[in-house]
PDB file of C-alpha atoms in Angstrom:
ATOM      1  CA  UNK A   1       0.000   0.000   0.000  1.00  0.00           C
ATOM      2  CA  UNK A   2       1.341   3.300  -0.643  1.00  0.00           C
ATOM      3  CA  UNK A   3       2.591   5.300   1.828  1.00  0.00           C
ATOM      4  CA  UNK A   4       3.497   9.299   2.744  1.00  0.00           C
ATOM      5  CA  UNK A   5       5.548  10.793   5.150  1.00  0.00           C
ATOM      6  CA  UNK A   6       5.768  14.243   6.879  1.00  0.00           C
ATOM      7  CA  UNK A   7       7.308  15.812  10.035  1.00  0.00           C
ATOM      8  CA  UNK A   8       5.887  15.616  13.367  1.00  0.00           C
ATOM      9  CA  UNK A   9       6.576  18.983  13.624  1.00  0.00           C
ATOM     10  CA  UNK A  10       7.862  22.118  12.462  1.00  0.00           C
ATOM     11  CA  UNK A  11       8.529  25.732  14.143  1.00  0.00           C
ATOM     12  CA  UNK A  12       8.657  29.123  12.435  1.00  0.00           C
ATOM     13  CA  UNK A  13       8.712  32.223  13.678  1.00  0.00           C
ATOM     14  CA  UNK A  14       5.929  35.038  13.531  1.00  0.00           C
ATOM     15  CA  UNK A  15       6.346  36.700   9.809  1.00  0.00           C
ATOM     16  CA  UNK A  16       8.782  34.370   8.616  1.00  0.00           C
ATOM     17  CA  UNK A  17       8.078  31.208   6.200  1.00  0.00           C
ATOM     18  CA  UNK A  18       6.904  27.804   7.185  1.00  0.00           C
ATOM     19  CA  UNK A  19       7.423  24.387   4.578  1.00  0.00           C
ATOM     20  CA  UNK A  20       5.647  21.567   5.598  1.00  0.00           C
ATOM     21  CA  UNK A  21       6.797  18.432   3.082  1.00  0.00           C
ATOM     22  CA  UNK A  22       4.798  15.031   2.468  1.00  0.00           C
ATOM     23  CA  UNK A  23       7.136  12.350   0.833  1.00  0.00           C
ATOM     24  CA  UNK A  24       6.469   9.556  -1.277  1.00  0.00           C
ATOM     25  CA  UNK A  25       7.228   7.628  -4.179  1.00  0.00           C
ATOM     26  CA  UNK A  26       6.741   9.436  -7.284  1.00  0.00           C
ATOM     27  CA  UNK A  27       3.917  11.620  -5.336  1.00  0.00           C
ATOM     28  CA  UNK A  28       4.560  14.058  -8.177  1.00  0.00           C
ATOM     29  CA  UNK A  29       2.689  11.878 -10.111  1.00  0.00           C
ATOM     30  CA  UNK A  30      -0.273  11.947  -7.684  1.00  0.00           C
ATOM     31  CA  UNK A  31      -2.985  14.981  -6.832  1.00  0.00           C
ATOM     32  CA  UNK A  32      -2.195  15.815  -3.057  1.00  0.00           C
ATOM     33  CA  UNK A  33      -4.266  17.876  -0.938  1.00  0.00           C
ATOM     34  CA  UNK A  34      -3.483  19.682   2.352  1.00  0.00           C
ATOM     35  CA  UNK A  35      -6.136  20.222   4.922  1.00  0.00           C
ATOM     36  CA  UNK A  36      -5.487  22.487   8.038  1.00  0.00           C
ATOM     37  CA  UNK A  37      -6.925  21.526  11.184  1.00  0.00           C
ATOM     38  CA  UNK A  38      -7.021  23.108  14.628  1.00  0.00           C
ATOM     39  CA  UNK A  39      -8.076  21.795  18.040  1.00  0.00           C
ATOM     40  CA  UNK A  40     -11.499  21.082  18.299  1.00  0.00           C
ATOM     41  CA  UNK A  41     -12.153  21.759  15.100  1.00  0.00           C
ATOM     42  CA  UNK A  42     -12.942  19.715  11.514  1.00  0.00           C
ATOM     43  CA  UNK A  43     -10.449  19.612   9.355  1.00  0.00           C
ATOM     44  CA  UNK A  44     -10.020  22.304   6.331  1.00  0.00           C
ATOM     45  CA  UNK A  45      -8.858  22.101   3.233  1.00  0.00           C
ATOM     46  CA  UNK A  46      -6.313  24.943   2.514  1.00  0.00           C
ATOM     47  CA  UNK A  47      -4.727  23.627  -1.210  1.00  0.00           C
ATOM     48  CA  UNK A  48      -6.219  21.190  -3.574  1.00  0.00           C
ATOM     49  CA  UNK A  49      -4.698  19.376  -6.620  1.00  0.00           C
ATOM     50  CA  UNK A  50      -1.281  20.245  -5.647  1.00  0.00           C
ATOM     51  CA  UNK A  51      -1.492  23.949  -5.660  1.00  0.00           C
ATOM     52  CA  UNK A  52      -5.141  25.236  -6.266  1.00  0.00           C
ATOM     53  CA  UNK A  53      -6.352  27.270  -3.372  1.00  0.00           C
ATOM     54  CA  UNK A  54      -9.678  27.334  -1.814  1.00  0.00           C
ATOM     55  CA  UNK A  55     -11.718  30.816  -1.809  1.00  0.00           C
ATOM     56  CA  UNK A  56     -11.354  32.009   1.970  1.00  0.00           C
ATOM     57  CA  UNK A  57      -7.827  30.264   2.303  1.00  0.00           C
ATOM     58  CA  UNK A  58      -5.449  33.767   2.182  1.00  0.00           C
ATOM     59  CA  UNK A  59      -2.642  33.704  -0.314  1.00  0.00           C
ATOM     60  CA  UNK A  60      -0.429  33.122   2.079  1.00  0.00           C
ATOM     61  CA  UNK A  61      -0.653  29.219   1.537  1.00  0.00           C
ATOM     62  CA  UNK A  62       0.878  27.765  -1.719  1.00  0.00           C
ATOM     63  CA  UNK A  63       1.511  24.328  -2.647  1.00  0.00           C
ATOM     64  CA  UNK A  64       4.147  22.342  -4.857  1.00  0.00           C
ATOM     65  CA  UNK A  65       4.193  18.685  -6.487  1.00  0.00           C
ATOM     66  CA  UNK A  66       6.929  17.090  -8.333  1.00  0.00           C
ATOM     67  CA  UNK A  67       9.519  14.096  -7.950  1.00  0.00           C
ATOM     68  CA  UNK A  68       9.064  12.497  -4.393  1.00  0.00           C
ATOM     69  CA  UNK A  69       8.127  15.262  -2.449  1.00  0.00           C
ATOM     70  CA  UNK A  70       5.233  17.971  -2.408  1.00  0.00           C
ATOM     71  CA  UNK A  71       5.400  20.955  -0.193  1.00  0.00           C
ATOM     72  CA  UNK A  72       3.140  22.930   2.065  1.00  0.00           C
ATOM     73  CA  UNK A  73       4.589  26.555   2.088  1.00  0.00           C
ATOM     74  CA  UNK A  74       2.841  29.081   4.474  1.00  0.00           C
ATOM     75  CA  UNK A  75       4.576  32.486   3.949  1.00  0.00           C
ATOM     76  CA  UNK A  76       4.456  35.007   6.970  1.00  0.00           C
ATOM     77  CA  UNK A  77       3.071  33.379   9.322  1.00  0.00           C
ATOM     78  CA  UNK A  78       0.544  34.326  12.028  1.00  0.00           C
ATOM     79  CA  UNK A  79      -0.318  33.037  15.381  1.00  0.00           C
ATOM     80  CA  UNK A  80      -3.602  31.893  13.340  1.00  0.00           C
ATOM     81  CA  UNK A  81      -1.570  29.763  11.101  1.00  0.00           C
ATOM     82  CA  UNK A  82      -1.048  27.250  14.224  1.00  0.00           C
ATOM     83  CA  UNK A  83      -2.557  24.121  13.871  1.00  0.00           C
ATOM     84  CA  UNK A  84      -1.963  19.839  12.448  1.00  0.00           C
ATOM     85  CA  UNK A  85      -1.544  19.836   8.651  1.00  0.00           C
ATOM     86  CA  UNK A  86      -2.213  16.578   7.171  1.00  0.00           C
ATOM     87  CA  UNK A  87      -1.222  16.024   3.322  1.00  0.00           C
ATOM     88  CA  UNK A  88      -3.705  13.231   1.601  1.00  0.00           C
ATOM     89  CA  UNK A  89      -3.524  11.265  -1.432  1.00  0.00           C
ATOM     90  CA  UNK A  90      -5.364   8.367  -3.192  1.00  0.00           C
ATOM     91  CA  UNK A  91      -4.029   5.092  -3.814  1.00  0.00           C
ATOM     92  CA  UNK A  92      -6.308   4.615  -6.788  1.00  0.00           C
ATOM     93  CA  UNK A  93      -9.609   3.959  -4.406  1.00  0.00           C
ATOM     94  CA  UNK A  94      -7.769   3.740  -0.960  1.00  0.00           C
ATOM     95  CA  UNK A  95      -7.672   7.323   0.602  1.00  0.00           C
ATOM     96  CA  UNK A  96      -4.182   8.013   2.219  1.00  0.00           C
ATOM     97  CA  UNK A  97      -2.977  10.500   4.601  1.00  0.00           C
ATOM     98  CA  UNK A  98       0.238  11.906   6.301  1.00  0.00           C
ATOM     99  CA  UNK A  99       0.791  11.426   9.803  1.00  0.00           C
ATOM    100  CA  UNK A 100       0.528  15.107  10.121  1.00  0.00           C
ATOM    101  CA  UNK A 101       2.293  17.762  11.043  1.00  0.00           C
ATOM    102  CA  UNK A 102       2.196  20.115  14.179  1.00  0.00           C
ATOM    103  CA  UNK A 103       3.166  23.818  13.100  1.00  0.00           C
ATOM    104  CA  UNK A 104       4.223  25.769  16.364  1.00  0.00           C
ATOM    105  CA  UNK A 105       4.379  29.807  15.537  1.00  0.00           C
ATOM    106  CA  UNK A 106       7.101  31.445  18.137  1.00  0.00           C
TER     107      UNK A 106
ATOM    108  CA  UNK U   1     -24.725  26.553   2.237  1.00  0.00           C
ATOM    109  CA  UNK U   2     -23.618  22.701   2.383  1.00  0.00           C
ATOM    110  CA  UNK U   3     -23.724  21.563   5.262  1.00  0.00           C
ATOM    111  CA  UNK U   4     -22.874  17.782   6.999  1.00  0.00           C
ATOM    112  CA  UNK U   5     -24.603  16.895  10.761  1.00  0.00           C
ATOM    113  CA  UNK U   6     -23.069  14.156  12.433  1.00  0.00           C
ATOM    114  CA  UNK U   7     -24.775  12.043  14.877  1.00  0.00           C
ATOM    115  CA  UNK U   8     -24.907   8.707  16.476  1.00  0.00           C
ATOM    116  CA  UNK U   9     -21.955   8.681  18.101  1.00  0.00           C
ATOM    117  CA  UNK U  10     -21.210   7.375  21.716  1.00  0.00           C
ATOM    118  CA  UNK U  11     -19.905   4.628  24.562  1.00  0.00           C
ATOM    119  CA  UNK U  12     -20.225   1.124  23.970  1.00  0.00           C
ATOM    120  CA  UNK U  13     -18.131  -1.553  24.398  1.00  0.00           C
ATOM    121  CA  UNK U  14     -16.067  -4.345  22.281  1.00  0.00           C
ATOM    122  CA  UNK U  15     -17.907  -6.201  19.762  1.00  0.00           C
ATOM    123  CA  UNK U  16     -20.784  -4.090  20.141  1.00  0.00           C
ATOM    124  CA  UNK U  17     -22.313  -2.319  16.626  1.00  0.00           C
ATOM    125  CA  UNK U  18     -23.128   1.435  15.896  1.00  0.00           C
ATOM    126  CA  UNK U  19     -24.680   3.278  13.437  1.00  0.00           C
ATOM    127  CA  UNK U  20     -23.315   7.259  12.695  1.00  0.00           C
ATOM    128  CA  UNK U  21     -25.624   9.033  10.444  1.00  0.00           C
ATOM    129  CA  UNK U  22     -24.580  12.181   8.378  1.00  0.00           C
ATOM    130  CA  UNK U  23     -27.831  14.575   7.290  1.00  0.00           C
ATOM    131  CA  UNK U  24     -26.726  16.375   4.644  1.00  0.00           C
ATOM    132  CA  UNK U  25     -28.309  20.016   2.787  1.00  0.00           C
ATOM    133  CA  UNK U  26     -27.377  22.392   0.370  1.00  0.00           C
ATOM    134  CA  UNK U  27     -26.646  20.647  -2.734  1.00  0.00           C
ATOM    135  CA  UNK U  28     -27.780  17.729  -4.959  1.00  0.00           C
ATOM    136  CA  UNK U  29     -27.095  14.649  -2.684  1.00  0.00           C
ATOM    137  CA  UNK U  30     -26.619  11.926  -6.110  1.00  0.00           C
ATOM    138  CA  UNK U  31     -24.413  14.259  -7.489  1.00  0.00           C
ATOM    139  CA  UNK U  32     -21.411  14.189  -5.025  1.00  0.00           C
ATOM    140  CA  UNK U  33     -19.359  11.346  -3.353  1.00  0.00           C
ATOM    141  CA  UNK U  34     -19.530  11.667   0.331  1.00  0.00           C
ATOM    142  CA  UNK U  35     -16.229   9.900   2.741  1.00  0.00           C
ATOM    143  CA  UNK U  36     -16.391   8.972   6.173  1.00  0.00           C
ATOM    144  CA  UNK U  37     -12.606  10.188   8.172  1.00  0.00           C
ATOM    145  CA  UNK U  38     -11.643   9.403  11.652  1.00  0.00           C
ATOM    146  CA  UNK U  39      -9.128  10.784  14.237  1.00  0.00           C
ATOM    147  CA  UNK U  40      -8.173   8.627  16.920  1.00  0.00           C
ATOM    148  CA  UNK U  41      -6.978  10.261  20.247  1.00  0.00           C
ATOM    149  CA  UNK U  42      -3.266  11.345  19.613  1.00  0.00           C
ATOM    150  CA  UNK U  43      -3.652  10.023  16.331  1.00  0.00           C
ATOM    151  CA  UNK U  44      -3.817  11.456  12.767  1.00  0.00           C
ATOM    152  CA  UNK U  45      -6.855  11.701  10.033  1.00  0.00           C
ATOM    153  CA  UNK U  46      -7.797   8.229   8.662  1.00  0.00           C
ATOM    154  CA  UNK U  47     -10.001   7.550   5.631  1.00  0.00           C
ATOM    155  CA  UNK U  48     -12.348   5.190   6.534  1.00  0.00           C
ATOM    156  CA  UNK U  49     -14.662   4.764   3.344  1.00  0.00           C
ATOM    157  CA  UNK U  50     -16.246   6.102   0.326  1.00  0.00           C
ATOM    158  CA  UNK U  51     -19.063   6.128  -1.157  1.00  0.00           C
ATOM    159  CA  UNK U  52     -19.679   7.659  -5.094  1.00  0.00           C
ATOM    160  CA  UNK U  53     -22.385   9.234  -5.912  1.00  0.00           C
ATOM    161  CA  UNK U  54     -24.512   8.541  -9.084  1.00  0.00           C
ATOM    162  CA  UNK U  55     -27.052   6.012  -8.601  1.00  0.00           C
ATOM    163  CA  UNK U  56     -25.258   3.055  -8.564  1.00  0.00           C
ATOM    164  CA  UNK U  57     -22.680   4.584  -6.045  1.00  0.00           C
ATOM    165  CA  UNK U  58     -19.812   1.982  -5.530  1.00  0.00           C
ATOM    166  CA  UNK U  59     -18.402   1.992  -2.348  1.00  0.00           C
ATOM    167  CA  UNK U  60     -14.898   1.400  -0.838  1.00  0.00           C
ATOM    168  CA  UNK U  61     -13.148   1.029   2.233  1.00  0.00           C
ATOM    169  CA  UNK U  62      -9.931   0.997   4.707  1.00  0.00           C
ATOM    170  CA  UNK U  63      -8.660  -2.329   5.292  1.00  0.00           C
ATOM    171  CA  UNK U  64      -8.628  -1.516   9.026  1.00  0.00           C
ATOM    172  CA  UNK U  65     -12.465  -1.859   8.698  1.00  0.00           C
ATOM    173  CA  UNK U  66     -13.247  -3.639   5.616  1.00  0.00           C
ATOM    174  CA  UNK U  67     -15.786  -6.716   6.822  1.00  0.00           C
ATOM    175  CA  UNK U  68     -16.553  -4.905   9.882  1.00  0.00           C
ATOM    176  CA  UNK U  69     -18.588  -1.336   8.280  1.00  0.00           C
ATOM    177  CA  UNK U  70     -20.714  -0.752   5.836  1.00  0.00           C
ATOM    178  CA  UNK U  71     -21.499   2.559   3.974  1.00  0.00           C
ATOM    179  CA  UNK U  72     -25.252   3.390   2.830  1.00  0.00           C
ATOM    180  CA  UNK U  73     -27.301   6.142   1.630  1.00  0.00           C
ATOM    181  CA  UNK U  74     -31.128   7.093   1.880  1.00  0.00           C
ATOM    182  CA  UNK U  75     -31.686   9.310  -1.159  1.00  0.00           C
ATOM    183  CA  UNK U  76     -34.987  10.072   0.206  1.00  0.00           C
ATOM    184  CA  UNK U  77     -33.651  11.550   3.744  1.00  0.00           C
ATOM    185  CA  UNK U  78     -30.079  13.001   2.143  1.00  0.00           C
ATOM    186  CA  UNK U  79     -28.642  11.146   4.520  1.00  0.00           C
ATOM    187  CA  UNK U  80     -24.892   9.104   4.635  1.00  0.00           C
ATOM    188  CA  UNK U  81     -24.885   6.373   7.003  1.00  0.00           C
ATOM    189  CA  UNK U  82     -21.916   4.016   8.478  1.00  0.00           C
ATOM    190  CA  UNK U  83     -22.896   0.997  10.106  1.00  0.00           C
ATOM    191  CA  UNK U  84     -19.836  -0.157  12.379  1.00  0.00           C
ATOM    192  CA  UNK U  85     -20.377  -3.940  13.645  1.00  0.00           C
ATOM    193  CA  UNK U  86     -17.649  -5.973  15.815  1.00  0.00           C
ATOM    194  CA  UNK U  87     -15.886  -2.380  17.408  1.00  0.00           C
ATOM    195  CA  UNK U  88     -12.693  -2.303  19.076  1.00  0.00           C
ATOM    196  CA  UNK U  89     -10.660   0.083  21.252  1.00  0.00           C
ATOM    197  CA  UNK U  90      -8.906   0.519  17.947  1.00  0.00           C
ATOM    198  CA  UNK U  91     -12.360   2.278  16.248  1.00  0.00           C
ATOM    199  CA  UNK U  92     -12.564   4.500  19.291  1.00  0.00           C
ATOM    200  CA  UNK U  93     -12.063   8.418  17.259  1.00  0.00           C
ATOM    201  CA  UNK U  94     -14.062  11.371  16.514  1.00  0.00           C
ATOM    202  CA  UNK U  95     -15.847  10.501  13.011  1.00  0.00           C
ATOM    203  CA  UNK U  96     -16.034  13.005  10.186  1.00  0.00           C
ATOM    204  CA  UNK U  97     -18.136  13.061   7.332  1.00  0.00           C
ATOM    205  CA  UNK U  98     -16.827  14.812   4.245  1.00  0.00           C
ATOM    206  CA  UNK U  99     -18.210  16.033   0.857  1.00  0.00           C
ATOM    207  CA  UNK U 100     -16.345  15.952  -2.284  1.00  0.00           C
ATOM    208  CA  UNK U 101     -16.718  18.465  -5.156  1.00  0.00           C
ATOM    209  CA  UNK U 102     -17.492  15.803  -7.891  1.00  0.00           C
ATOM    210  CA  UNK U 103     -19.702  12.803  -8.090  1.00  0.00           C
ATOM    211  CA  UNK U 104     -16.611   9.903  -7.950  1.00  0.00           C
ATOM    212  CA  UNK U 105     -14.071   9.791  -5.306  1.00  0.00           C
ATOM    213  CA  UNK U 106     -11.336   9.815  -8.214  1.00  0.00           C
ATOM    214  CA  UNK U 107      -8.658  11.869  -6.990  1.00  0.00           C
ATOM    215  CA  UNK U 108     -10.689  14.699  -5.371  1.00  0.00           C
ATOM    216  CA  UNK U 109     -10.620  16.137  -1.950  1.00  0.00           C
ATOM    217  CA  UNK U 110     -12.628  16.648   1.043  1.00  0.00           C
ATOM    218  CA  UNK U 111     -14.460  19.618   1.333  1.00  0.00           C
ATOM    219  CA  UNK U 112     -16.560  20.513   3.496  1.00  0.00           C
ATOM    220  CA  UNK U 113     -16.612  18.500   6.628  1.00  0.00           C
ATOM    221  CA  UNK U 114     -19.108  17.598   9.167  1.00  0.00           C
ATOM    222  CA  UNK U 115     -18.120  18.769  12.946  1.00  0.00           C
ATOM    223  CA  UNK U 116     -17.889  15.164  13.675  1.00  0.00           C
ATOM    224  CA  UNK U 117     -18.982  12.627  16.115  1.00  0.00           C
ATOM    225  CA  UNK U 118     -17.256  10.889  19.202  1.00  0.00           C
ATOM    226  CA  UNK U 119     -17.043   7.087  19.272  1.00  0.00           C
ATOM    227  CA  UNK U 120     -15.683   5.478  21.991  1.00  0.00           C
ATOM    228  CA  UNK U 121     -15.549   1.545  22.927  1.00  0.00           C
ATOM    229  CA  UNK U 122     -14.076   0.390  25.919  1.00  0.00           C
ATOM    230  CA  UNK U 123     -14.608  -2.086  28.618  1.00  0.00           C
TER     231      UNK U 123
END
């Protein structure tokens, strides 16, 4: 079964630029989503299809695809920003996510 | 404004069966496949099962609980069910239900999601 892999966590401080990866084999070949999602809260999508971006999601967040690796980037980030970001995939019909990834704002 | 409920969630204990319900509203309920998600407690998001809409609307699920749930629909209610037989401490996780913007799972995402529902089995 296919598999992806991110961070457990990642720090950045207030303003500066956060890159959250999700690794996997050939995943550049795949559509991968990120979803943002705070406690107590559902889960929100915040890119689609690699790099699309959902109305309401600020510019802030971009997205990447290619080779092994795709790439959550949030630029100047806010207190806001601090949440789990999950990448997710599908494995033709098998849904897949990332173990997650805690992003800390100092 | 789409919109997902959750409900049905609660206690119960190993081996015991459960049925989560999702009342949808807001768009054409055929016309979209809807997903089930959990989180376990300290865990991450895991896909639990699909179902496509259209009106055959296959279904598919996680090995983790392939046998043991079953996905349905009432067209009539716009409602998404998941029956969950033989639980373990394993199932215990808040349940989401999720939209997705076309009618087969394909390679499209979750949005929106449902606030979810609690499930928890212990002895």
């Amino acid at each position: 079964s296919y598999g992806v892999t991110q961070p457990l966590s990642v720090s950045v401080a207030q303003g500066q630029t956060a890159t959250i990866t999700c690794g996997g084999d050939n995943i550049g070949g795949l559509h991968v989503h990120w979803y943002q999602q705070k406690p107590g809260q559902a889960p929100v999508v915040v890119i689609y299809s690699d790099r699309f971006r959902p109305s309401g999601v600020p510019e802030r967040f971009s997205g990447s695809n290619s080779g092994n690796t795709a790439t959550l980037t949030i630029t100047r980030a806010q207190l806001g920003d601090e949440a789990d970001y999950y990448c997710q995939v599908w494995d033709t019909t098998t849904g897949v996510f990332g173990g997650g990834t805690k992003l800390t704002v100092l | 404004e789409v919109q997902l409920l959750e409900s049905g969630g609660g206690s119960v204990q190993p081996g015991e069966s459960l049925t989560l319900s999702c009342a949808t509203s807001g768009f054409t309920f055929t016309s979209y496949a809807l997903s089930w998600v959990r989180r376990a407690p300290g865990k991450g998001l895991e896909w639990v099962s699909s179902f496509n809409g259209g009106r055959e609307g296959r279904t598919y699920y996680a090995d983790s609980v392939k046998g043991r749930f079953t996905v349905s629909r009432d067209t009539s209610k716009n409602t998404l069910y998941l029956q969950m037989d033989a639980l373990t401490a394993d199932d215990t996780a808040v349940y989401y239900c999720a939209k997705h913007p076309q009618q087969l799972i394909g390679t499209s995402w979750f949005d929106p999601w449902g606030q979810g529902t609690q499930v928890t089995v212990s002895s």
